[in-house]
Amino acid sequence: MLNRSLYLFLLLTATGIVQASNLSKPNLIIIMADDLGFSDLGSYGGEIKTPNIDQLAYNGIRFTGFKNTSRCAPSRASLLTGRYQHGVGVGRMSLDENLPAYRGQISTDIPIIAEILQAKDYSTAIVGKWHLTNTNKSKQEKQYPLDRGFDFFHGTWWGAKDYFSPQFMMKNDQHLAEGHYPKDYYLTDDLSKSAIDFVDSQIKQKQPFFLYLAHYAPHAPIQAPLTRVQDIIARYKAGFLQLQRQRFERQKKLGVIPDNAKFLDQSQQWQQLNSADQNTWITTMATYAAMIEIMDEGIGHLIDLLKKSDLYDNTLIMVLSDNGSSDKQKGPKALGNLLSSLSNTPYRSHKAHTLEGGISSPFIVHWPKQLGQYSGQIRHGQVHINDILPTALDALAIDFPKTFQGKKTTPPDGISLINAIKGENVKSRPLFWEHYGRRAVYFKDWKLVNDGKNAPWQLFNLNTDPTEQHDLSKQSPERYENLKKMWMDWAHKNNVLQVKKK
């Protein structure tokens, strides 16, 4: 059955009224990794071999202060809508708590980027992880990608659970049977192939496209083909301490962290592991790296297709991660802590937390036709995942719709980063976080953070202390109170403070 965009193209072709301008529209590809740490990519200091993503980084623009929401479903909601996740109903995960900010899937009153681009004759596809459908009992009608402006979907509507035999897989609107996979099946390869097939089909149809490639890698479970792990395990036998120091030094040389950045000394935690646990960490880290390298290879094949089709220069590509690396790994708690600490170097903490390790991601923007003169440049200053939709629409010269589903819309929370990409200073504005009681607010180099229901509020000057090691709440009580009030005002406005009645 023909999708809407293909049907329209064939109809216009048959009647001889295909617009040449439609064929020259820029394409858009957003690539999101899952639980990839700030320092994992080679272009951000990692020893993991990611030459294809690094090619985009070194020939594009890298941001050093890009922030996510700290968790997968909220980040996806924010990316697709340009808003704080609470304002679109995904304040936590995909559970319906019957509260406006916590409905578990995106409000149908808010347009997402696929719906906006589909209305402008783009073919739209999501390949990979959706994770924006209710996973508990709910009176809401379940939403899948084809319900929200995507013409094509191949991937998982929830978590895959296994790379060799994934669960919750769909093809368009069909749920696929589980457990029927070839012996050499690997989810990341499958998703890469599906993304390439979609782009190839649009090239043949001469149709502008939007591809949201939401890889599951390197989310747990940490799995990769054994031969790939064996090929690189020697790289990790140096151990945590040496590998982190090497990442940190490369980050300084690359200019992706401040000169005054420091990281917490975790030598005691590493040294307290027995040799068996250290070897487990080495194998786990090598497997994690293999997962990322396999993902990078698939992205390389996609880039090759764009180049062969003369679409590479006029395709806007963005690369990011949904949150920091996760500490949730099998074995002693220290194993997970040390894996996420290496991946999130130099920042503290990990996924689901509002300290910098949980909310910091690499962010790469690549578009040779329009941004080639800024090739290889680095941009600093805090920007947010809700800036992606406004940036993409600005780049594609598409206005945010004034109405949706017959109702007036309000502008996104995020801002376009096009001027920042071109070298202007990032606009100073407050940024906010909340996830399961973990809270934070940024404003003008200062961050107030409460990283847990029983944790104290802490105040950090990110200009002098970018890795949050010196709490200044007692030294600057007035600033502390002002930022706390700022966060409370935002929370009330976005229904963040509502809790489920027992």
Short mmCIF file of C-alpha atoms in Angstrom, two decimals:
data_model
loop_
_atom_site.label_atom_id
_atom_site.label_comp_id
_atom_site.label_asym_id
_atom_site.label_seq_id
_atom_site.Cartn_x
_atom_site.Cartn_y
_atom_site.Cartn_z
CA MET A 1 0.00 0.00 0.00
CA LEU A 2 1.46 3.41 -1.02
CA ASN A 3 2.24 5.85 1.75
CA ARG A 4 0.71 9.31 1.52
CA SER A 5 3.86 11.06 0.32
CA LEU A 6 4.59 8.52 -2.41
CA TYR A 7 0.98 8.61 -3.60
CA LEU A 8 1.14 12.41 -3.83
CA PHE A 9 4.41 12.30 -5.76
CA LEU A 10 3.07 9.79 -8.30
CA LEU A 11 -0.13 11.79 -8.73
CA LEU A 12 1.76 15.01 -9.39
CA THR A 13 4.13 13.24 -11.75
CA ALA A 14 1.22 11.80 -13.74
CA THR A 15 -0.39 15.22 -14.09
CA GLY A 16 2.87 16.93 -14.98
CA ILE A 17 2.88 19.40 -12.13
CA VAL A 18 5.79 18.22 -10.00
CA GLN A 19 7.42 21.31 -8.58
CA ALA A 20 11.15 21.51 -9.21
CA SER A 21 11.51 23.29 -5.88
CA ASN A 22 10.10 20.26 -4.11
CA LEU A 23 12.91 18.11 -5.49
CA SER A 24 15.57 20.53 -4.24
CA LYS A 25 14.34 20.74 -0.67
CA PRO A 26 16.95 19.84 1.94
CA ASN A 27 16.57 16.50 3.65
CA LEU A 28 16.73 16.02 7.42
CA ILE A 29 18.28 13.14 9.36
CA ILE A 30 18.30 13.09 13.16
CA ILE A 31 20.40 10.29 14.65
CA MET A 32 19.86 9.56 18.32
CA ALA A 33 21.91 7.01 20.24
CA ASP A 34 20.51 5.52 23.44
CA ASP A 35 22.57 5.91 26.66
CA LEU A 36 25.69 7.07 24.81
CA GLY A 37 27.99 8.99 27.16
CA PHE A 38 29.37 12.49 26.57
CA SER A 39 32.93 11.24 25.92
CA ASP A 40 32.27 8.00 24.02
CA LEU A 41 32.71 9.33 20.47
CA GLY A 42 36.22 9.82 19.15
CA SER A 43 35.42 13.44 18.35
CA TYR A 44 34.54 13.97 22.03
CA GLY A 45 37.63 12.21 23.41
CA GLY A 46 36.71 8.52 23.39
CA GLU A 47 38.98 5.64 22.37
CA ILE A 48 35.92 4.00 20.75
CA LYS A 49 36.40 3.98 16.96
CA THR A 50 33.63 6.11 15.45
CA PRO A 51 35.17 7.42 12.21
CA ASN A 52 31.86 8.02 10.44
CA ILE A 53 30.22 10.06 13.18
CA ASP A 54 33.56 11.81 13.69
CA GLN A 55 33.56 12.70 9.99
CA LEU A 56 30.29 14.53 10.58
CA ALA A 57 31.77 16.20 13.66
CA TYR A 58 35.03 17.34 12.12
CA ASN A 59 33.30 18.57 8.96
CA GLY A 60 30.37 20.01 10.89
CA ILE A 61 29.79 21.82 14.17
CA ARG A 62 30.16 20.32 17.64
CA PHE A 63 28.36 21.66 20.72
CA THR A 64 29.95 21.17 24.13
CA GLY A 65 27.04 22.36 26.29
CA PHE A 66 24.16 20.37 24.82
CA LYS A 67 21.76 19.10 27.50
CA ASN A 68 19.07 16.42 27.45
CA THR A 69 16.30 15.61 29.95
CA SER A 70 18.33 12.79 31.65
CA ARG A 71 16.11 9.90 30.50
CA CYS A 72 14.99 8.22 27.29
CA ALA A 73 11.21 8.78 26.91
CA PRO A 74 11.26 12.40 28.15
CA SER A 75 14.16 13.27 25.84
CA ARG A 76 12.33 11.78 22.86
CA ALA A 77 9.21 13.75 23.68
CA SER A 78 11.22 16.96 24.01
CA LEU A 79 13.11 16.38 20.76
CA LEU A 80 9.97 15.70 18.74
CA THR A 81 7.92 18.61 20.13
CA GLY A 82 10.44 21.33 20.93
CA ARG A 83 9.04 21.56 24.47
CA TYR A 84 9.78 20.53 28.00
CA GLN A 85 8.53 17.00 28.37
CA HIS A 86 6.09 17.87 31.17
CA GLY A 87 4.25 20.26 28.89
CA VAL A 88 3.48 17.45 26.46
CA GLY A 89 2.62 14.75 29.02
CA VAL A 90 5.86 12.75 29.29
CA GLY A 91 7.32 14.03 32.55
CA ARG A 92 8.52 10.59 33.57
CA MET A 93 8.33 7.48 31.44
CA SER A 94 5.62 5.81 29.35
CA LEU A 95 3.29 5.18 32.29
CA ASP A 96 -0.06 6.95 32.50
CA GLU A 97 -0.33 8.49 35.96
CA ASN A 98 -3.52 10.35 34.96
CA LEU A 99 -1.91 13.74 35.57
CA PRO A 100 -1.39 16.37 32.84
CA ALA A 101 2.42 16.28 33.02
CA TYR A 102 2.61 12.49 33.41
CA ARG A 103 0.34 10.83 30.83
CA GLY A 104 3.11 8.69 29.33
CA GLN A 105 2.68 9.70 25.69
CA ILE A 106 2.71 12.97 23.78
CA SER A 107 -0.44 15.07 23.96
CA THR A 108 -2.50 14.99 20.78
CA ASP A 109 -2.88 18.78 21.08
CA ILE A 110 0.82 19.29 20.31
CA PRO A 111 2.28 18.76 16.81
CA ILE A 112 5.47 16.76 16.53
CA ILE A 113 8.12 17.36 13.90
CA ALA A 114 6.97 14.45 11.70
CA GLU A 115 3.45 15.88 11.48
CA ILE A 116 4.79 19.32 10.60
CA LEU A 117 7.10 18.00 7.87
CA GLN A 118 4.56 15.54 6.51
CA ALA A 119 2.22 18.48 5.90
CA LYS A 120 5.03 20.07 3.83
CA ASP A 121 5.28 17.02 1.53
CA TYR A 122 8.23 15.35 3.23
CA SER A 123 8.30 11.59 3.49
CA THR A 124 8.81 10.78 7.14
CA ALA A 125 10.29 7.72 8.85
CA ILE A 126 11.35 6.56 12.27
CA VAL A 127 13.73 3.63 12.43
CA GLY A 128 14.59 2.34 15.89
CA LYS A 129 13.17 3.11 19.31
CA TRP A 130 9.83 4.94 19.69
CA HIS A 131 9.17 4.59 23.46
CA LEU A 132 6.26 7.05 23.49
CA THR A 133 3.35 4.63 23.84
CA ASN A 134 1.65 3.84 27.16
CA THR A 135 3.01 0.68 28.73
CA ASN A 136 0.40 0.35 31.49
CA LYS A 137 -3.40 0.40 31.59
CA SER A 138 -4.70 3.71 30.37
CA LYS A 139 -7.91 5.24 29.03
CA GLN A 140 -5.85 6.96 26.36
CA GLU A 141 -5.75 5.49 22.89
CA LYS A 142 -2.27 4.08 22.34
CA GLN A 143 -0.15 6.11 19.93
CA TYR A 144 2.34 4.55 17.56
CA PRO A 145 4.53 6.37 15.01
CA LEU A 146 2.06 6.13 12.10
CA ASP A 147 -0.50 7.87 14.33
CA ARG A 148 1.86 10.83 14.72
CA GLY A 149 2.92 11.83 11.23
CA PHE A 150 5.37 9.10 10.28
CA ASP A 151 4.87 7.34 6.95
CA PHE A 152 7.22 4.48 7.84
CA PHE A 153 8.28 2.75 11.05
CA HIS A 154 10.59 -0.15 11.68
CA GLY A 155 11.86 -0.72 15.18
CA THR A 156 10.71 -1.17 18.77
CA TRP A 157 7.73 0.61 20.23
CA TRP A 158 9.17 0.00 23.74
CA GLY A 159 12.55 -1.41 24.82
CA ALA A 160 14.14 -4.10 22.68
CA LYS A 161 15.39 -6.14 25.70
CA ASP A 162 17.74 -8.22 23.53
CA TYR A 163 19.89 -7.41 20.46
CA PHE A 164 19.87 -10.94 19.07
CA SER A 165 16.16 -11.57 19.62
CA PRO A 166 14.47 -8.22 20.30
CA GLN A 167 10.98 -7.75 21.68
CA PHE A 168 8.26 -5.20 20.88
CA MET A 169 9.24 -4.89 17.22
CA MET A 170 6.94 -3.28 14.66
CA LYS A 171 6.91 -2.70 10.90
CA ASN A 172 4.68 0.27 10.17
CA ASP A 173 1.48 -0.49 12.13
CA GLN A 174 2.07 -4.22 12.44
CA HIS A 175 3.45 -5.86 15.59
CA LEU A 176 6.04 -8.47 14.59
CA ALA A 177 6.19 -11.97 16.02
CA GLU A 178 8.97 -12.46 18.55
CA GLY A 179 11.69 -15.07 18.53
CA HIS A 180 11.95 -15.71 14.78
CA TYR A 181 15.35 -14.29 13.90
CA PRO A 182 18.26 -15.65 11.82
CA LYS A 183 21.29 -16.92 13.72
CA ASP A 184 23.37 -13.94 12.58
CA TYR A 185 20.67 -11.36 13.42
CA TYR A 186 21.78 -8.25 15.31
CA LEU A 187 19.35 -5.40 15.99
CA THR A 188 21.71 -2.53 15.22
CA ASP A 189 22.53 -3.97 11.78
CA ASP A 190 18.82 -4.46 11.10
CA LEU A 191 18.03 -0.86 11.97
CA SER A 192 20.91 0.46 9.87
CA LYS A 193 19.73 -1.53 6.86
CA SER A 194 16.14 -0.37 7.32
CA ALA A 195 17.23 3.28 7.48
CA ILE A 196 19.28 2.87 4.30
CA ASP A 197 16.41 1.15 2.51
CA PHE A 198 14.06 4.02 3.42
CA VAL A 199 16.46 6.69 2.19
CA ASP A 200 17.18 4.73 -0.99
CA SER A 201 13.45 4.47 -1.73
CA GLN A 202 13.02 8.22 -1.33
CA ILE A 203 16.01 8.91 -3.57
CA LYS A 204 14.43 6.77 -6.29
CA GLN A 205 11.14 8.63 -5.86
CA LYS A 206 12.96 11.99 -5.79
CA GLN A 207 11.10 12.79 -2.61
CA PRO A 208 12.46 15.01 0.20
CA PHE A 209 12.61 13.06 3.42
CA PHE A 210 12.93 13.22 7.19
CA LEU A 211 14.58 10.23 8.84
CA TYR A 212 14.60 9.89 12.63
CA LEU A 213 17.15 7.13 13.23
CA ALA A 214 16.71 6.29 16.91
CA HIS A 215 19.24 3.55 17.55
CA TYR A 216 18.80 1.30 20.58
CA ALA A 217 22.59 1.02 21.02
CA PRO A 218 24.37 1.18 23.39
CA HIS A 219 21.45 0.74 25.82
CA ALA A 220 21.56 -2.34 28.06
CA PRO A 221 21.70 -5.29 27.75
CA ILE A 222 25.35 -4.91 26.80
CA GLN A 223 25.54 -7.35 23.87
CA ALA A 224 27.61 -7.59 20.71
CA PRO A 225 28.86 -10.41 18.46
CA LEU A 226 31.70 -12.19 20.26
CA THR A 227 34.15 -11.75 17.39
CA ARG A 228 33.71 -7.97 17.53
CA VAL A 229 34.38 -7.95 21.27
CA GLN A 230 37.49 -10.11 20.89
CA ASP A 231 38.84 -7.76 18.24
CA ILE A 232 38.97 -4.82 20.64
CA ILE A 233 39.20 -6.23 24.17
CA ALA A 234 42.96 -5.60 24.34
CA ARG A 235 42.20 -1.88 24.12
CA TYR A 236 40.45 -2.04 27.50
CA LYS A 237 43.00 -4.08 29.43
CA ALA A 238 44.64 -0.81 30.44
CA GLY A 239 41.83 -0.50 32.99
CA PHE A 240 39.52 2.28 34.11
CA LEU A 241 42.07 4.70 35.57
CA GLN A 242 44.33 4.91 32.52
CA LEU A 243 41.45 4.99 30.05
CA GLN A 244 39.69 7.83 31.85
CA ARG A 245 42.88 9.86 32.12
CA GLN A 246 43.51 9.38 28.40
CA ARG A 247 39.96 10.43 27.53
CA PHE A 248 40.27 13.49 29.70
CA GLU A 249 43.53 14.57 28.08
CA ARG A 250 42.10 14.08 24.57
CA GLN A 251 39.04 16.14 25.53
CA LYS A 252 41.29 18.99 26.63
CA LYS A 253 43.24 18.87 23.33
CA LEU A 254 40.02 18.72 21.29
CA GLY A 255 38.54 21.67 23.18
CA VAL A 256 35.30 19.91 24.07
CA ILE A 257 35.63 20.50 27.83
CA PRO A 258 36.70 23.62 29.75
CA ASP A 259 40.36 24.00 30.67
CA ASN A 260 39.41 24.11 34.35
CA ALA A 261 37.39 20.87 34.25
CA LYS A 262 38.23 18.17 36.78
CA PHE A 263 36.81 14.73 37.42
CA LEU A 264 36.25 12.86 40.64
CA ASP A 265 39.08 10.60 41.73
CA GLN A 266 37.69 7.06 41.63
CA SER A 267 40.97 5.23 41.91
CA GLN A 268 40.00 3.70 45.23
CA GLN A 269 36.76 2.30 43.78
CA TRP A 270 38.67 0.68 40.91
CA GLN A 271 41.44 -0.69 43.09
CA GLN A 272 38.96 -2.25 45.51
CA LEU A 273 37.58 -4.48 42.75
CA ASN A 274 39.12 -7.93 42.73
CA SER A 275 40.83 -9.14 39.57
CA ALA A 276 37.77 -11.12 38.44
CA ASP A 277 35.53 -8.04 38.69
CA GLN A 278 38.12 -5.89 36.93
CA ASN A 279 38.19 -8.42 34.09
CA THR A 280 34.39 -8.35 33.96
CA TRP A 281 34.53 -4.57 33.65
CA ILE A 282 37.08 -4.85 30.84
CA THR A 283 34.90 -7.31 28.90
CA THR A 284 31.76 -5.26 29.51
CA MET A 285 33.44 -2.06 28.37
CA ALA A 286 34.80 -3.76 25.25
CA THR A 287 31.32 -5.07 24.44
CA TYR A 288 29.83 -1.61 24.99
CA ALA A 289 32.44 -0.14 22.64
CA ALA A 290 31.69 -2.80 20.00
CA MET A 291 28.00 -1.85 20.12
CA ILE A 292 28.87 1.76 19.34
CA GLU A 293 31.33 0.83 16.60
CA ILE A 294 28.71 -1.35 14.88
CA MET A 295 26.26 1.55 15.04
CA ASP A 296 28.89 3.86 13.55
CA GLU A 297 29.53 1.47 10.66
CA GLY A 298 25.84 1.53 9.72
CA ILE A 299 25.87 5.32 9.81
CA GLY A 300 28.87 5.17 7.47
CA HIS A 301 26.90 3.12 4.96
CA LEU A 302 24.08 5.68 5.15
CA ILE A 303 26.56 8.50 4.50
CA ASP A 304 27.97 6.57 1.51
CA LEU A 305 24.48 6.33 0.02
CA LEU A 306 23.92 10.07 0.41
CA LYS A 307 27.24 10.80 -1.25
CA LYS A 308 26.62 8.45 -4.18
CA SER A 309 23.22 10.06 -4.71
CA ASP A 310 24.56 13.63 -4.54
CA LEU A 311 22.38 14.34 -1.50
CA TYR A 312 25.10 14.53 1.12
CA ASP A 313 25.69 18.27 0.81
CA ASN A 314 21.99 19.15 1.04
CA THR A 315 21.07 16.85 3.91
CA LEU A 316 21.02 18.35 7.39
CA ILE A 317 22.27 15.69 9.81
CA MET A 318 22.12 15.99 13.60
CA VAL A 319 23.68 13.45 15.97
CA LEU A 320 23.05 13.23 19.72
CA SER A 321 22.29 10.93 22.66
CA ASP A 322 19.08 10.85 24.70
CA ASN A 323 20.91 10.98 28.05
CA GLY A 324 24.19 10.16 29.73
CA SER A 325 25.56 6.65 30.00
CA SER A 326 23.82 4.30 32.43
CA ASP A 327 25.19 2.73 35.62
CA LYS A 328 22.63 -0.11 35.47
CA GLN A 329 24.82 -3.08 34.59
CA LYS A 330 24.99 -6.66 35.84
CA GLY A 331 27.35 -7.43 38.72
CA PRO A 332 28.64 -5.31 41.61
CA LYS A 333 27.40 -1.71 41.67
CA ALA A 334 30.95 -0.46 41.18
CA LEU A 335 31.07 -2.03 37.70
CA GLY A 336 28.16 0.07 36.49
CA ASN A 337 29.46 3.18 38.21
CA LEU A 338 32.86 2.85 36.58
CA LEU A 339 31.44 2.15 33.12
CA SER A 340 29.19 5.22 33.23
CA SER A 341 31.97 7.31 34.79
CA LEU A 342 34.29 6.52 31.90
CA SER A 343 31.59 7.19 29.31
CA ASN A 344 30.48 10.46 30.89
CA THR A 345 34.03 11.81 31.52
CA PRO A 346 34.60 14.32 33.03
CA TYR A 347 31.12 14.77 34.48
CA ARG A 348 29.58 13.35 37.63
CA SER A 349 26.75 10.84 37.79
CA HIS A 350 24.79 9.12 35.03
CA LYS A 351 21.46 8.54 33.29
CA ALA A 352 18.25 9.55 35.13
CA HIS A 353 20.12 12.09 37.31
CA THR A 354 20.28 15.86 36.93
CA LEU A 355 23.99 16.22 37.64
CA GLU A 356 26.03 16.90 34.52
CA GLY A 357 26.82 13.26 33.73
CA GLY A 358 23.12 12.50 33.38
CA ILE A 359 22.13 15.45 31.21
CA SER A 360 25.16 16.04 28.95
CA SER A 361 25.28 14.69 25.39
CA PRO A 362 27.42 15.15 22.33
CA PHE A 363 25.58 17.18 19.70
CA ILE A 364 26.79 17.40 16.10
CA VAL A 365 25.26 19.46 13.28
CA HIS A 366 26.39 18.77 9.70
CA TRP A 367 25.09 20.45 6.53
CA PRO A 368 27.81 21.24 3.96
CA LYS A 369 25.58 23.21 1.58
CA GLN A 370 24.53 25.80 4.16
CA LEU A 371 27.02 25.45 6.99
CA GLY A 372 30.21 24.33 5.24
CA GLN A 373 32.06 27.53 6.08
CA TYR A 374 31.83 26.61 9.78
CA SER A 375 33.31 23.16 9.24
CA GLY A 376 35.16 21.81 12.27
CA GLN A 377 34.15 24.60 14.62
CA ILE A 378 33.08 24.10 18.24
CA ARG A 379 30.30 25.96 20.04
CA HIS A 380 30.04 26.45 23.77
CA GLY A 381 27.19 27.56 26.03
CA GLN A 382 24.17 25.65 27.30
CA VAL A 383 21.57 24.52 24.78
CA HIS A 384 18.72 22.06 25.25
CA ILE A 385 17.23 19.13 23.41
CA ASN A 386 14.01 21.10 22.98
CA ASP A 387 15.99 23.41 20.65
CA ILE A 388 16.23 20.71 17.98
CA LEU A 389 12.74 21.13 16.50
CA PRO A 390 12.97 24.94 16.19
CA THR A 391 16.47 24.60 14.72
CA ALA A 392 15.36 22.04 12.13
CA LEU A 393 12.31 24.06 11.09
CA ASP A 394 14.38 27.23 10.80
CA ALA A 395 16.95 25.43 8.66
CA LEU A 396 14.25 24.02 6.37
CA ALA A 397 12.47 27.42 6.17
CA ILE A 398 9.27 25.96 7.64
CA ASP A 399 7.14 27.91 10.11
CA PHE A 400 5.81 26.28 13.24
CA PRO A 401 2.05 25.83 12.63
CA LYS A 402 -0.24 28.38 14.25
CA THR A 403 -3.00 25.80 14.58
CA PHE A 404 -3.09 22.04 15.07
CA GLN A 405 -6.11 19.75 15.15
CA GLY A 406 -8.30 22.85 14.83
CA LYS A 407 -6.79 24.54 17.91
CA LYS A 408 -4.36 27.42 18.31
CA THR A 409 -0.82 26.41 19.22
CA THR A 410 1.74 28.10 21.40
CA PRO A 411 5.37 28.46 20.29
CA PRO A 412 7.86 25.77 21.35
CA ASP A 413 9.92 26.23 24.50
CA GLY A 414 13.13 25.72 22.55
CA ILE A 415 14.87 28.21 20.27
CA SER A 416 16.55 27.96 16.89
CA LEU A 417 20.29 27.42 17.17
CA ILE A 418 21.07 28.47 13.60
CA ASN A 419 22.63 31.77 14.68
CA ALA A 420 24.58 30.00 17.42
CA ILE A 421 25.81 27.50 14.85
CA LYS A 422 27.04 30.44 12.80
CA GLY A 423 29.04 31.78 15.72
CA GLU A 424 26.76 34.05 17.72
CA ASN A 425 26.74 33.63 21.49
CA VAL A 426 24.01 31.33 22.74
CA LYS A 427 21.09 33.34 24.09
CA SER A 428 21.12 33.50 27.89
CA ARG A 429 17.95 31.95 29.29
CA PRO A 430 16.98 29.67 32.17
CA LEU A 431 16.81 25.92 31.54
CA PHE A 432 14.92 23.47 33.74
CA TRP A 433 14.85 19.79 34.71
CA GLU A 434 12.71 17.37 36.71
CA HIS A 435 12.66 13.61 36.62
CA TYR A 436 11.36 11.43 39.46
CA GLY A 437 12.02 14.23 41.95
CA ARG A 438 15.50 15.08 40.62
CA ARG A 439 15.50 18.77 39.80
CA ALA A 440 17.74 21.48 38.40
CA VAL A 441 17.78 24.97 36.90
CA TYR A 442 20.51 26.80 34.94
CA PHE A 443 20.86 30.52 34.57
CA LYS A 444 23.91 32.59 33.61
CA ASP A 445 26.67 30.11 34.53
CA TRP A 446 24.90 29.06 37.73
CA LYS A 447 23.15 25.77 38.41
CA LEU A 448 20.93 24.84 41.32
CA VAL A 449 20.38 21.10 41.55
CA ASN A 450 18.54 18.71 43.82
CA ASP A 451 19.45 15.24 42.64
CA GLY A 452 16.92 13.19 44.59
CA LYS A 453 13.93 13.43 46.89
CA ASN A 454 16.08 13.28 50.03
CA ALA A 455 19.05 15.18 48.61
CA PRO A 456 19.83 18.80 49.49
CA TRP A 457 19.70 21.60 46.97
CA GLN A 458 23.24 22.43 45.84
CA LEU A 459 24.52 25.50 44.03
CA PHE A 460 27.36 25.38 41.51
CA ASN A 461 29.10 28.02 39.43
CA LEU A 462 29.62 26.13 36.16
CA ASN A 463 32.01 28.76 34.88
CA THR A 464 34.54 28.12 37.65
CA ASP A 465 33.44 24.59 38.56
CA PRO A 466 32.06 22.86 35.42
CA THR A 467 32.12 19.39 37.01
CA GLU A 468 30.08 20.34 40.11
CA GLN A 469 32.52 19.66 42.92
CA HIS A 470 32.06 22.73 45.16
CA ASP A 471 28.63 23.53 46.61
CA LEU A 472 28.27 27.31 47.03
CA SER A 473 24.75 27.38 48.48
CA LYS A 474 25.94 28.73 51.86
CA GLN A 475 28.27 31.30 50.28
CA SER A 476 25.57 32.66 47.92
CA PRO A 477 22.23 32.35 49.74
CA GLU A 478 20.50 35.09 47.73
CA ARG A 479 21.37 33.49 44.41
CA TYR A 480 20.32 30.13 45.86
CA GLU A 481 16.87 31.48 46.78
CA ASN A 482 16.40 33.28 43.47
CA LEU A 483 17.15 30.17 41.44
CA LYS A 484 14.96 28.02 43.66
CA LYS A 485 12.05 30.41 43.15
CA MET A 486 12.71 30.41 39.41
CA TRP A 487 12.49 26.60 39.40
CA MET A 488 9.32 26.60 41.52
CA ASP A 489 7.60 29.09 39.19
CA TRP A 490 8.46 26.93 36.18
CA ALA A 491 7.29 23.79 37.99
CA HIS A 492 3.88 25.30 38.82
CA LYS A 493 3.46 26.50 35.24
CA ASN A 494 4.22 23.03 33.85
CA ASN A 495 2.22 20.99 36.41
CA VAL A 496 5.47 19.47 37.66
CA LEU A 497 4.56 19.58 41.34
CA GLN A 498 1.37 17.56 41.05
CA VAL A 499 1.63 14.13 42.62
CA LYS A 500 -0.66 11.17 42.35
CA LYS A 501 -3.12 10.92 45.21
CA LYS A 502 -3.03 7.64 47.09
#
